[in-house]
Short mmCIF file of C-alpha atoms and ligand atoms in Angstrom, two decimals:
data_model
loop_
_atom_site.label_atom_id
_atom_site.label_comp_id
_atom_site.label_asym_id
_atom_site.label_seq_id
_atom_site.Cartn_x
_atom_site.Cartn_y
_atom_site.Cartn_z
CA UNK A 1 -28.96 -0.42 -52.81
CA UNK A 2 -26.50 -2.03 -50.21
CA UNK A 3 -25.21 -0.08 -47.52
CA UNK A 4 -21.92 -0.83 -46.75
CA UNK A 5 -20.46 -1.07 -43.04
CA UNK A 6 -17.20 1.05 -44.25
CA UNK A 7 -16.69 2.97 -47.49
CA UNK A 8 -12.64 2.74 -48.25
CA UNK A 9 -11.02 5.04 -51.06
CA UNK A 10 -7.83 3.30 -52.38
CA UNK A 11 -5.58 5.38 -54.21
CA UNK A 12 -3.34 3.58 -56.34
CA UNK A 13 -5.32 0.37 -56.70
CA UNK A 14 -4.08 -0.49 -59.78
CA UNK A 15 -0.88 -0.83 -59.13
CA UNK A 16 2.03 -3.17 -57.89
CA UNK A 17 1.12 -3.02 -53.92
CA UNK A 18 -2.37 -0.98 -54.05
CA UNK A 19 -3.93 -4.10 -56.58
CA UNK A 20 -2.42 -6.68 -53.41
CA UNK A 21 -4.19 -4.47 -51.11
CA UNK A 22 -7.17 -4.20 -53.11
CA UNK A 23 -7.57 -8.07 -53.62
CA UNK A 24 -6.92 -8.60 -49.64
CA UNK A 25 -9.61 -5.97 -48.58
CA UNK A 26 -12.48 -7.08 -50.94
CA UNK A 27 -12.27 -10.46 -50.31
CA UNK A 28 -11.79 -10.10 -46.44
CA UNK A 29 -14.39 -7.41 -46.17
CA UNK A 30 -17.13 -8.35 -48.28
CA UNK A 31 -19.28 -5.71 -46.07
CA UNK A 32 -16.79 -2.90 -46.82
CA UNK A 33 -17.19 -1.33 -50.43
CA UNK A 34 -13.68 -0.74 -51.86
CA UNK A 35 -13.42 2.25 -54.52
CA UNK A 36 -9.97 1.73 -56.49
CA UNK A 37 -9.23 5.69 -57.41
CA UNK A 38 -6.26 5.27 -59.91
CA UNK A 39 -4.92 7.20 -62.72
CA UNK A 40 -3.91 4.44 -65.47
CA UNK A 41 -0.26 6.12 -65.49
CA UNK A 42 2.32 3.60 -67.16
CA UNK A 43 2.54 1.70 -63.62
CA UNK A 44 -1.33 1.51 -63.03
CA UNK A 45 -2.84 -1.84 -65.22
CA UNK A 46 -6.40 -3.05 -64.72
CA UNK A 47 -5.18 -6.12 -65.83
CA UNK A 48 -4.07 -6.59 -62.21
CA UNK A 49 -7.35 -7.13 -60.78
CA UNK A 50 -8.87 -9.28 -62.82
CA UNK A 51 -10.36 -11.05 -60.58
CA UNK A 52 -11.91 -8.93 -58.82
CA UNK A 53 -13.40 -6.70 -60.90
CA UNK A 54 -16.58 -8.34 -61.13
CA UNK A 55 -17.26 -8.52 -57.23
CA UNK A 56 -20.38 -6.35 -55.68
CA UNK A 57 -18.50 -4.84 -53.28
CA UNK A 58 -15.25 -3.15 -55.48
CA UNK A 59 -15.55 -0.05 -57.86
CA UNK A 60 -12.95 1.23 -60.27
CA UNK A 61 -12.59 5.36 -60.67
CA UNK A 62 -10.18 6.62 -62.87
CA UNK A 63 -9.10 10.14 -61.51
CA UNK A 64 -5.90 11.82 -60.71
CA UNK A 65 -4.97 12.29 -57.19
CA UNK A 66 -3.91 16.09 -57.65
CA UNK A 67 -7.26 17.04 -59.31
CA UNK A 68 -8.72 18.38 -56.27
CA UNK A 69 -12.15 18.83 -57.57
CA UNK A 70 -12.46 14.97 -58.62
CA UNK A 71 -10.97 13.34 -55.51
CA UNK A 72 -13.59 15.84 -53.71
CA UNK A 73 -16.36 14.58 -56.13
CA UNK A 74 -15.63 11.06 -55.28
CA UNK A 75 -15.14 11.16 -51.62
CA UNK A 76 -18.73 13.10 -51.72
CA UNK A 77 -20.26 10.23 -54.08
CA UNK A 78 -19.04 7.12 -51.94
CA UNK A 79 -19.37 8.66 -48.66
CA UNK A 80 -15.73 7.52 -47.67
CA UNK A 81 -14.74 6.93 -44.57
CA UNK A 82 -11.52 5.75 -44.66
CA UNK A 83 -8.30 6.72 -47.11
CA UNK A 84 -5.75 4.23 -47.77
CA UNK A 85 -3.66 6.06 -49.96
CA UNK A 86 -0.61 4.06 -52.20
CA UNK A 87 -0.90 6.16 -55.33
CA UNK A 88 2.67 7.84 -56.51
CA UNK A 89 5.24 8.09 -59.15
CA UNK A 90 7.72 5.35 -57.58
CA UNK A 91 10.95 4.84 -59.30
CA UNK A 92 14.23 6.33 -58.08
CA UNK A 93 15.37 5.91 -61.73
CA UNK A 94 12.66 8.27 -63.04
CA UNK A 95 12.83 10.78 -60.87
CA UNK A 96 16.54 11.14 -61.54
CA UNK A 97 15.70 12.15 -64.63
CA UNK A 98 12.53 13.93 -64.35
CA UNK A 99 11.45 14.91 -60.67
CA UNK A 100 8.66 17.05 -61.83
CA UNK A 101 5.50 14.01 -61.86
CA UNK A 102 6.74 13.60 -58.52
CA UNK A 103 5.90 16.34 -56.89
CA UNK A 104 3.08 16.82 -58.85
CA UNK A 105 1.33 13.16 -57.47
CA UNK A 106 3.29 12.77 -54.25
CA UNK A 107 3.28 15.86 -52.87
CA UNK A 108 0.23 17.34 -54.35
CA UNK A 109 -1.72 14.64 -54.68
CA UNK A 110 -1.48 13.71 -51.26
CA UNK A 111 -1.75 17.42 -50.65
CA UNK A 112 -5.08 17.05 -52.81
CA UNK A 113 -6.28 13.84 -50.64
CA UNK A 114 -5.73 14.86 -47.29
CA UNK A 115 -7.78 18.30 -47.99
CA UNK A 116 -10.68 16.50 -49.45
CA UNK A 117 -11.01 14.41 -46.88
CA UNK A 118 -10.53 17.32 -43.65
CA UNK A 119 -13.48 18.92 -45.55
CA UNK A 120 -16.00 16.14 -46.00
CA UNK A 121 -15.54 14.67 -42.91
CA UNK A 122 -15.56 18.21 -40.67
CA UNK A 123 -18.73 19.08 -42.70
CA UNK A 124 -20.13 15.66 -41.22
CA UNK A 125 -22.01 16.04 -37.60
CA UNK A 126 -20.21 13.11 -36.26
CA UNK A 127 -16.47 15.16 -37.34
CA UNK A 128 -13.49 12.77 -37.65
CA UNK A 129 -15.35 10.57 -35.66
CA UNK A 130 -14.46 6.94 -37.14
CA UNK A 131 -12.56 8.25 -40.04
CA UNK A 132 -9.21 7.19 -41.07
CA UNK A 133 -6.18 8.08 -43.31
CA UNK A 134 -3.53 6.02 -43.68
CA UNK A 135 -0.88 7.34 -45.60
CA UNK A 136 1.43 4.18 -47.51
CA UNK A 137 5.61 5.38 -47.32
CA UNK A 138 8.76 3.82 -48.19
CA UNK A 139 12.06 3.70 -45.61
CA UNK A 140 13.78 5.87 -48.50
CA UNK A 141 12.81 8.69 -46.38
CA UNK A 142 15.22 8.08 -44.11
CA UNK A 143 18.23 8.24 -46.08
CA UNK A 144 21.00 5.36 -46.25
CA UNK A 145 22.72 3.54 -43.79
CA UNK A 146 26.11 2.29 -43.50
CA UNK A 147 27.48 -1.12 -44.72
CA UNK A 148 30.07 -1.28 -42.01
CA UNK A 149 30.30 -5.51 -42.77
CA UNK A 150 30.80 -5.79 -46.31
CA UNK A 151 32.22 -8.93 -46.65
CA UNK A 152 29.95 -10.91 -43.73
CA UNK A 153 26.64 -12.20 -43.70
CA UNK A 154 23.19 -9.88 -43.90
CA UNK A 155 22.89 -7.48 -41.83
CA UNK A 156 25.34 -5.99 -43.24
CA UNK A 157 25.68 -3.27 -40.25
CA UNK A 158 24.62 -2.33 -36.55
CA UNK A 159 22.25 0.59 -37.34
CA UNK A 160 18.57 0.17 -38.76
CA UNK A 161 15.79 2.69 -39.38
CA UNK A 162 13.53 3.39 -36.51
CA UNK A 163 10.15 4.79 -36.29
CA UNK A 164 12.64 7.85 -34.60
CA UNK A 165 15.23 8.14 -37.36
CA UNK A 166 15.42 11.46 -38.37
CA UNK A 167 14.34 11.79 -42.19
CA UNK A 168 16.90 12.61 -44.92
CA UNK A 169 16.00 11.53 -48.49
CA UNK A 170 18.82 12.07 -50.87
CA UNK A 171 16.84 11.13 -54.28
CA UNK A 172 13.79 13.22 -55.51
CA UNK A 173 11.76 10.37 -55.89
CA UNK A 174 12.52 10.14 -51.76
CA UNK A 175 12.63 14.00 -50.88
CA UNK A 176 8.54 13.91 -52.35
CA UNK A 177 7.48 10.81 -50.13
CA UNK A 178 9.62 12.83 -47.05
CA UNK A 179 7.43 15.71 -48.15
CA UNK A 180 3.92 14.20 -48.49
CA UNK A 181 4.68 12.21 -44.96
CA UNK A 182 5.12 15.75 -43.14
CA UNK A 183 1.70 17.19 -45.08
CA UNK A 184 0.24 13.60 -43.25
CA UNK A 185 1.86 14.92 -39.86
CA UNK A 186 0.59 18.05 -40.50
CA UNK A 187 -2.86 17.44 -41.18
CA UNK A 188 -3.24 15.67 -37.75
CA UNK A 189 -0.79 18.46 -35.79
CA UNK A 190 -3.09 21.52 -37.43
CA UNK A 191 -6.62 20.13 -37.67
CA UNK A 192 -6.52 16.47 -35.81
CA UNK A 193 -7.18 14.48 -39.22
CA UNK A 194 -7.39 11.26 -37.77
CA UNK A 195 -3.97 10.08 -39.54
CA UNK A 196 -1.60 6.92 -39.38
CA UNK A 197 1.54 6.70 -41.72
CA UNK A 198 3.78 3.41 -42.26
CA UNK A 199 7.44 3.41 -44.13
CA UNK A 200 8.36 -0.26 -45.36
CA UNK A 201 10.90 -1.43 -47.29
CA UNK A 202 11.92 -2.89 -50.66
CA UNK A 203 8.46 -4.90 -52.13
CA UNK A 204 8.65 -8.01 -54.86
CA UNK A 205 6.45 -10.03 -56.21
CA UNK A 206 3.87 -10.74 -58.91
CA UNK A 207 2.55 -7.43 -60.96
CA UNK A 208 5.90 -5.43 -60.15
CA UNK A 209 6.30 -3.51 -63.25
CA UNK A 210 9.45 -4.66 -64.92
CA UNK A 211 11.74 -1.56 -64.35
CA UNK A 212 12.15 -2.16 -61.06
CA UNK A 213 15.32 -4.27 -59.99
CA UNK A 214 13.88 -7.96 -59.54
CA UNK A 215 10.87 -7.90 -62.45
CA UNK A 216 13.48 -6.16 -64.92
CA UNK A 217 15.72 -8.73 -64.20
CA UNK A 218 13.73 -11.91 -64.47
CA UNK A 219 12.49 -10.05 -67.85
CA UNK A 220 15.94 -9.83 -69.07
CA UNK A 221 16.93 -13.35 -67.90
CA UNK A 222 14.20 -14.74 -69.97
CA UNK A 223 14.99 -12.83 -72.83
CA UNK A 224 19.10 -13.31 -73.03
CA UNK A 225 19.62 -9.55 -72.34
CA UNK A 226 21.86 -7.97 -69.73
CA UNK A 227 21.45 -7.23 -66.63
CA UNK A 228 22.54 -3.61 -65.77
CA UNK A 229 24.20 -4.18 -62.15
CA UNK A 230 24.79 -0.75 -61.04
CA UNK A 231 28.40 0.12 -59.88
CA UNK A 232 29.87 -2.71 -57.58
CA UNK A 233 26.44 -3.68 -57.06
CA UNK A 234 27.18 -3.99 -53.12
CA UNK A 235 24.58 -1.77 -52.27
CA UNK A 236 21.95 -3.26 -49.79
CA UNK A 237 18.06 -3.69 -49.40
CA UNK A 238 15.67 -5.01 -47.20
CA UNK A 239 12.57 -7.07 -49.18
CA UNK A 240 9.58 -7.68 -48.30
CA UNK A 241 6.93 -9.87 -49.94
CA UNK A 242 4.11 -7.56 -51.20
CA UNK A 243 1.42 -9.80 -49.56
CA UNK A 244 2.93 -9.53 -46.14
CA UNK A 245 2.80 -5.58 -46.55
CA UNK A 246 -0.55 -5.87 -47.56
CA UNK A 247 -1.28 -7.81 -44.40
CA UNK A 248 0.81 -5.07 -42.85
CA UNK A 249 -1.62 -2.31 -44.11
CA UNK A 250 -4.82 -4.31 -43.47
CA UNK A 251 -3.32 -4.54 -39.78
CA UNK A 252 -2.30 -1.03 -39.42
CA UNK A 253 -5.44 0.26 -40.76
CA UNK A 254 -7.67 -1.56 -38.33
CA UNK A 255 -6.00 -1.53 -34.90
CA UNK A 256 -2.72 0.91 -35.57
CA UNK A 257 -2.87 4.30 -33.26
CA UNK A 258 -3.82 7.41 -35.03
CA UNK A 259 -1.39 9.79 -35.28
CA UNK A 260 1.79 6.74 -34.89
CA UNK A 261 4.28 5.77 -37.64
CA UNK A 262 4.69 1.77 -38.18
CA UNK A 263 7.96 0.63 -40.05
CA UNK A 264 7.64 -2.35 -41.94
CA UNK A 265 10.16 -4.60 -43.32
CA UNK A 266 11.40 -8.11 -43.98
CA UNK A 267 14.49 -8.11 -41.55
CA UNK A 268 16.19 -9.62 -44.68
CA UNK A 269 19.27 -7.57 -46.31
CA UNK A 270 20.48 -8.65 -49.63
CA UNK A 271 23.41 -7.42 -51.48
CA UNK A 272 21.89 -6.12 -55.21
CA UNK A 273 24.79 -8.39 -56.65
CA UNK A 274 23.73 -12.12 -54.34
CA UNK A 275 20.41 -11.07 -54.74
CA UNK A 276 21.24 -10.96 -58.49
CA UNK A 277 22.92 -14.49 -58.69
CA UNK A 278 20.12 -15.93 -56.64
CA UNK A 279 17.51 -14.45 -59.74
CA UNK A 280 20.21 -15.98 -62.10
CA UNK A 281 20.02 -19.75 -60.83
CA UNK A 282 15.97 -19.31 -59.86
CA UNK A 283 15.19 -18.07 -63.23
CA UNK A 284 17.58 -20.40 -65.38
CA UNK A 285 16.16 -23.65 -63.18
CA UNK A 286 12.52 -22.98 -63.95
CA UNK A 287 13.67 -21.84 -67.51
CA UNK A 288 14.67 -25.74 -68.00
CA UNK A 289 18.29 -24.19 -68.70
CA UNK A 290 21.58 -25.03 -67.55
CA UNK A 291 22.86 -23.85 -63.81
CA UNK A 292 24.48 -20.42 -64.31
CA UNK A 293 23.55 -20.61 -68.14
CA UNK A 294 22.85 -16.61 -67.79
CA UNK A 295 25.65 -16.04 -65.34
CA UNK A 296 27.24 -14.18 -68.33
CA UNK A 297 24.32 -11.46 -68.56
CA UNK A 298 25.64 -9.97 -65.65
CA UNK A 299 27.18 -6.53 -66.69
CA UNK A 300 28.48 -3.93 -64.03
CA UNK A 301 27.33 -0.19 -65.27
CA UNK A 302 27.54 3.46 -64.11
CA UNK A 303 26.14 3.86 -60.44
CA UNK A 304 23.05 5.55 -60.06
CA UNK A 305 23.07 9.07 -59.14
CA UNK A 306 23.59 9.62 -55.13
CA UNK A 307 22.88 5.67 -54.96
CA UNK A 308 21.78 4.91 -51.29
CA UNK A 309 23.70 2.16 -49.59
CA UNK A 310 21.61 0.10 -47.23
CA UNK A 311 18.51 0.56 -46.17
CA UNK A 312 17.39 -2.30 -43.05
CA UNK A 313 14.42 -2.05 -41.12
CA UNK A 314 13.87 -2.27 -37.48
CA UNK A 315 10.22 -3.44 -37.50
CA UNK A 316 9.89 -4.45 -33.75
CA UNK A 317 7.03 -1.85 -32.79
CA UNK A 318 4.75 -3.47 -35.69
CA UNK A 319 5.16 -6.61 -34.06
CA UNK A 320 5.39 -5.67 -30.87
CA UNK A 321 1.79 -3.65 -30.85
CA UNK A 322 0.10 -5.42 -33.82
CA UNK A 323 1.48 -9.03 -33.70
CA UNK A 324 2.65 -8.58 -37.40
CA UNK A 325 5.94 -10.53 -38.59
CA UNK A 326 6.75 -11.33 -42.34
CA UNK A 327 4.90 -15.33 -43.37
CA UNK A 328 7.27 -15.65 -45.94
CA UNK A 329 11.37 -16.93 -46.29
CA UNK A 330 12.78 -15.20 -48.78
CA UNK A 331 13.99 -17.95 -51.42
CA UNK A 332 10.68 -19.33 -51.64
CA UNK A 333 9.15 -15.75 -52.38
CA UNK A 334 11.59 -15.48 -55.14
CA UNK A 335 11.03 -18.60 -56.51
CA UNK A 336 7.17 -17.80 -56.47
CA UNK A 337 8.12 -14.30 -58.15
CA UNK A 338 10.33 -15.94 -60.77
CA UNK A 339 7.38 -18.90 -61.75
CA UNK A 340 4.75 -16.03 -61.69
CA UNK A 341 6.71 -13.81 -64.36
CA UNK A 342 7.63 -16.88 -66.27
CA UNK A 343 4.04 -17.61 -66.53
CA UNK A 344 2.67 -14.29 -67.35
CA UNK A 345 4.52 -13.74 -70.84
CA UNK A 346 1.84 -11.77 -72.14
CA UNK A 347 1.36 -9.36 -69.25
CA UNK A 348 5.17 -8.87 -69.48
CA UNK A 349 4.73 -8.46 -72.91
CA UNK A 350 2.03 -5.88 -73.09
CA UNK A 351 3.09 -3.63 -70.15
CA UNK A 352 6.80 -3.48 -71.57
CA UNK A 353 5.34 -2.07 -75.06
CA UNK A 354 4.51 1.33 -76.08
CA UNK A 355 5.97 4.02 -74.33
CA UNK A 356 8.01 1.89 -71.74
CA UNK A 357 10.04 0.58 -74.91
CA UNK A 358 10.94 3.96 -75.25
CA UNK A 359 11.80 4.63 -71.69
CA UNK A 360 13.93 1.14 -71.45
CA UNK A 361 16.46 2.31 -74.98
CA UNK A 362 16.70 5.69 -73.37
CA UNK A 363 17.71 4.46 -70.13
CA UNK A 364 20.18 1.37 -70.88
CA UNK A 365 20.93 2.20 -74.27
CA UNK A 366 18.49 -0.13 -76.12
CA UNK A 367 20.15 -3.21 -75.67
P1 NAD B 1 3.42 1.51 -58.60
O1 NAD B 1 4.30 2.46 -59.33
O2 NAD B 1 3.44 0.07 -58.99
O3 NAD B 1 1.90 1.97 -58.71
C1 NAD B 1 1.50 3.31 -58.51
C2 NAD B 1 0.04 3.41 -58.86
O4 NAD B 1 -0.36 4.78 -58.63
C3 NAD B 1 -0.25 3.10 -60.32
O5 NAD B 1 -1.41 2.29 -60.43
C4 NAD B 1 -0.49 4.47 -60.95
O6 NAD B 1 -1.39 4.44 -62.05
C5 NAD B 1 -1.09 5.23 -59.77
N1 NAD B 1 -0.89 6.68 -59.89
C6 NAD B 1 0.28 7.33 -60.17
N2 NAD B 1 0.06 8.66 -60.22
C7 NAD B 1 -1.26 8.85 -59.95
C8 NAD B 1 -2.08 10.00 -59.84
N3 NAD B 1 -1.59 11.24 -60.04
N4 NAD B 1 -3.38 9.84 -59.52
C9 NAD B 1 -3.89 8.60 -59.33
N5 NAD B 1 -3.18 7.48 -59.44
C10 NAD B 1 -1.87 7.60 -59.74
O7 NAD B 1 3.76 1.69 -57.06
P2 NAD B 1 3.96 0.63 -55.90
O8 NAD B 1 5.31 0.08 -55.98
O9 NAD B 1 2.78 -0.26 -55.85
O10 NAD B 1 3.93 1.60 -54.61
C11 NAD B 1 2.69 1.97 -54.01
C12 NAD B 1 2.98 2.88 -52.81
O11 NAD B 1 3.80 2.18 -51.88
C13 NAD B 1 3.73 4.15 -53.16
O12 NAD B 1 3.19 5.20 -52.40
C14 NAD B 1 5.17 3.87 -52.78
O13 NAD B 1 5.84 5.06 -52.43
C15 NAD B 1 4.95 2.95 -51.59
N6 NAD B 1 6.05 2.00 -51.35
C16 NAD B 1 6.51 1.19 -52.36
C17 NAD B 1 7.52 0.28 -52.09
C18 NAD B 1 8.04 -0.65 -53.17
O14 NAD B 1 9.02 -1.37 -52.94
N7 NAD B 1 7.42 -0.74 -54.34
C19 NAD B 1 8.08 0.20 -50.82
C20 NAD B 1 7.59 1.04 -49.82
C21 NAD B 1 6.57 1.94 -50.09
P1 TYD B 2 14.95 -0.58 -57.33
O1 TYD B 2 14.22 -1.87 -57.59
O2 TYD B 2 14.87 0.51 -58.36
O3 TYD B 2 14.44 -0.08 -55.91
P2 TYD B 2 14.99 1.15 -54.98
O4 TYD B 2 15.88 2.00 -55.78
O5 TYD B 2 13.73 1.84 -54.63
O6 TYD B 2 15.67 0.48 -53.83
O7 TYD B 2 16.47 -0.90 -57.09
C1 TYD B 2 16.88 -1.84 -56.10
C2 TYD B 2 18.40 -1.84 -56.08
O8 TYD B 2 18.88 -2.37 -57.32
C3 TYD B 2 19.01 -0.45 -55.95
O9 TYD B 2 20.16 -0.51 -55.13
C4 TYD B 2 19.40 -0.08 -57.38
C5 TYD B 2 19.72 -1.43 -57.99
N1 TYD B 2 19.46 -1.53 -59.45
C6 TYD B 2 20.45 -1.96 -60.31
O10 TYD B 2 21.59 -2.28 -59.91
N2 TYD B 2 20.18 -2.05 -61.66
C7 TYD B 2 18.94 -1.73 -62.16
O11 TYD B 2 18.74 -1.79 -63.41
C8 TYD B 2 17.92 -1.31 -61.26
C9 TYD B 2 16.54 -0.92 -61.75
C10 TYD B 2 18.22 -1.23 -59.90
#
């Protein structure tokens, strides 16, 4: 049998960012073998990595993250050597109205992750030597910033999150990353678990499952159905393609410090409701359909619960120590998200069915 120069566990594989990262690694590490541990929750489709499933160097595990005993199991079986760990319950929305899952994946799951790997590797004669954990985290940790320029041009105020902003989460979804990011800290503070941790901001592109603000939308575009602007939709976000995050990661798990925090962003604010016209002409263009044809789909509704306001990324210490910047402008990332939903009708189709039918009336009222 091969031996592999590095054995990387990725948690999460399956999904929106963890199946980008997957591709990346196991095509630009053929000498690395990459074990995909991933649950199959709603969010998690195989159907993501199609094309990679076949390769000698990938493996597929199906496991949940807070079963200690199987993440032990596997980390024994591979020998792993390295964590890169994106698995989570990840929608604001959700954990509004349940918060339990999250806690029970992000918190301890990660809990879970980070003990299985302090035990294999001190039971090891060469210790932590070589071993890494890199812990995946969104800037929703840090609460929301200002919009102190409503009316200008992005950014849309002074302040941005540093790598030294002091954390304050307001939703659940955010209070469980916050808490499985200090369980990272802690790990290396209590028993020098070679750690690194990154926070980046909003991600889009292909695979995004469609609850999430740009995939729902170009879903609901296509199919004449509203689009659920929440309040005066003036909120702001920084986005990020996913494949420069996953370039991110691939950077920050090579040559990042252990024991440092990265931020990672696009150092490109949007207002929800531009960002929302911008879908509108994208979508109705490659659609065939007339300019601002779907205009009228646009429908203001309650605000979310303690909806944050901004969140903008100050990225500088990425690029400053790594060399990392985003590769791609913004409008031709969206009209590269828009043509790849537009072409994958059936993928749409089949992870919108079942169960996230039911999710979709509860939560806009089945229109
Ligand atoms: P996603 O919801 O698309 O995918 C999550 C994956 O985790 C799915 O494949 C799911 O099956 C798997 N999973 C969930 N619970 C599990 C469990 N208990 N055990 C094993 N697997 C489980 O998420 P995403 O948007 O790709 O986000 C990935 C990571 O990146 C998350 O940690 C998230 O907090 C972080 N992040 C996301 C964004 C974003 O904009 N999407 C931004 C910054 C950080
Ligand atoms: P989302 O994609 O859920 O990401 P996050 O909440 O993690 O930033 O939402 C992005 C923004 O879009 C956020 O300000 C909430 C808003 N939004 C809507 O206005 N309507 C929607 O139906 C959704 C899902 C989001």
């Amino acid at each position: 049998m091969k031996t592999f120069e590095r054995n990387i566990l990725v948690t999460g594989g399956a999904g929106f960012i963890g199946s980008h990262v997957v591709r990346l690694l196991v095509r630009k590490y053929p000498d690395y073998r990459i074990v995909n541990l991933d649950k199959l929750t709603y969010a998690g489709n195989l159907a993501n990595l199609q094309d990679v499933e076949g390769a000698p160097n990938y493996c597929f595990e199906r496991a949940d993250i807070a079963d200690f005993d199987a993440v032990c199991a596997l980390m024994r079986r591979y020998a792993i050597d390295g964590v890169i760990h994106l698995a989570a319950e990840t929608h604001v929305d959700r954990s509004i109205r349940d918060p339990f899952p999250f806690v029970r994946t992000n918190v301890v799951g990660t809990l879970s992750l980070l003990e299985a790997a302090r035990l294999q590797w001190e039971a090891q004669p060469e210790g932590f030597a070589g071993k890494r954990f890199y812990h995946v985290s969104t800037d929703e940790v840090y609460g929301a910033l200002e919009v102190t320029r409503p009316d200008g041009e992005a950014p849309y105020g002074d302040a941005l999150f540093t790598e030294r902003t002091p954390y304050a989460p307001h939703s659940p979804y955010a209070a469980a990353k916050a808490s499985s990011d200090h369980f990272v800290r802690a790990y290396h503070d209590t028993y020098g678990l070679p750690t690194v941790l990154t926070n980046c901001s909003n991600n889009y592109g292909p695979c995004q499952f469609p609850e999430k603000l740009i995939p729902l939308f170009i879903n609901n575009i296509r199919n004449g159905r509203p689009l659920p602007v929440y309040g005066s939709g003036t909120q702001v976000r920084d986005w990020l393609y996913v494949l420069d995050h996953a370039r991110a990661i691939d950077a920050v798990f090579h040559r990042g410090r252990t024991a440092e925090t990265y931020n990672i962003g696009g150092c490109n604010e949007w207002r929800n409701i531009d960002l929302v016209r911008l879908l509108v002409r994208t979508t109705d263009r490659l659609l065939g359909r007339a300019e601002g044809a779907s205009e009228g789909l646009i429908t203001h509704v309650a605000d979310r619960k303690g909806h944050d306001v901004r969140y903008a990324i100050d990225a500088s210490k990425l690029r400053d120590e790594l060399g990392w910047e985003p590769s791609l402008q913004f409008e031709e990332g969206i009209e590269r998200t828009v043509a790849w939903y537009l072409e994958n009708g059936p993928w749409l189709e089949r992870v919108t069915s079942g169960a996230y039918r039911r999710y979709y009336e509860e939560m806009y009222g089945g229109r």
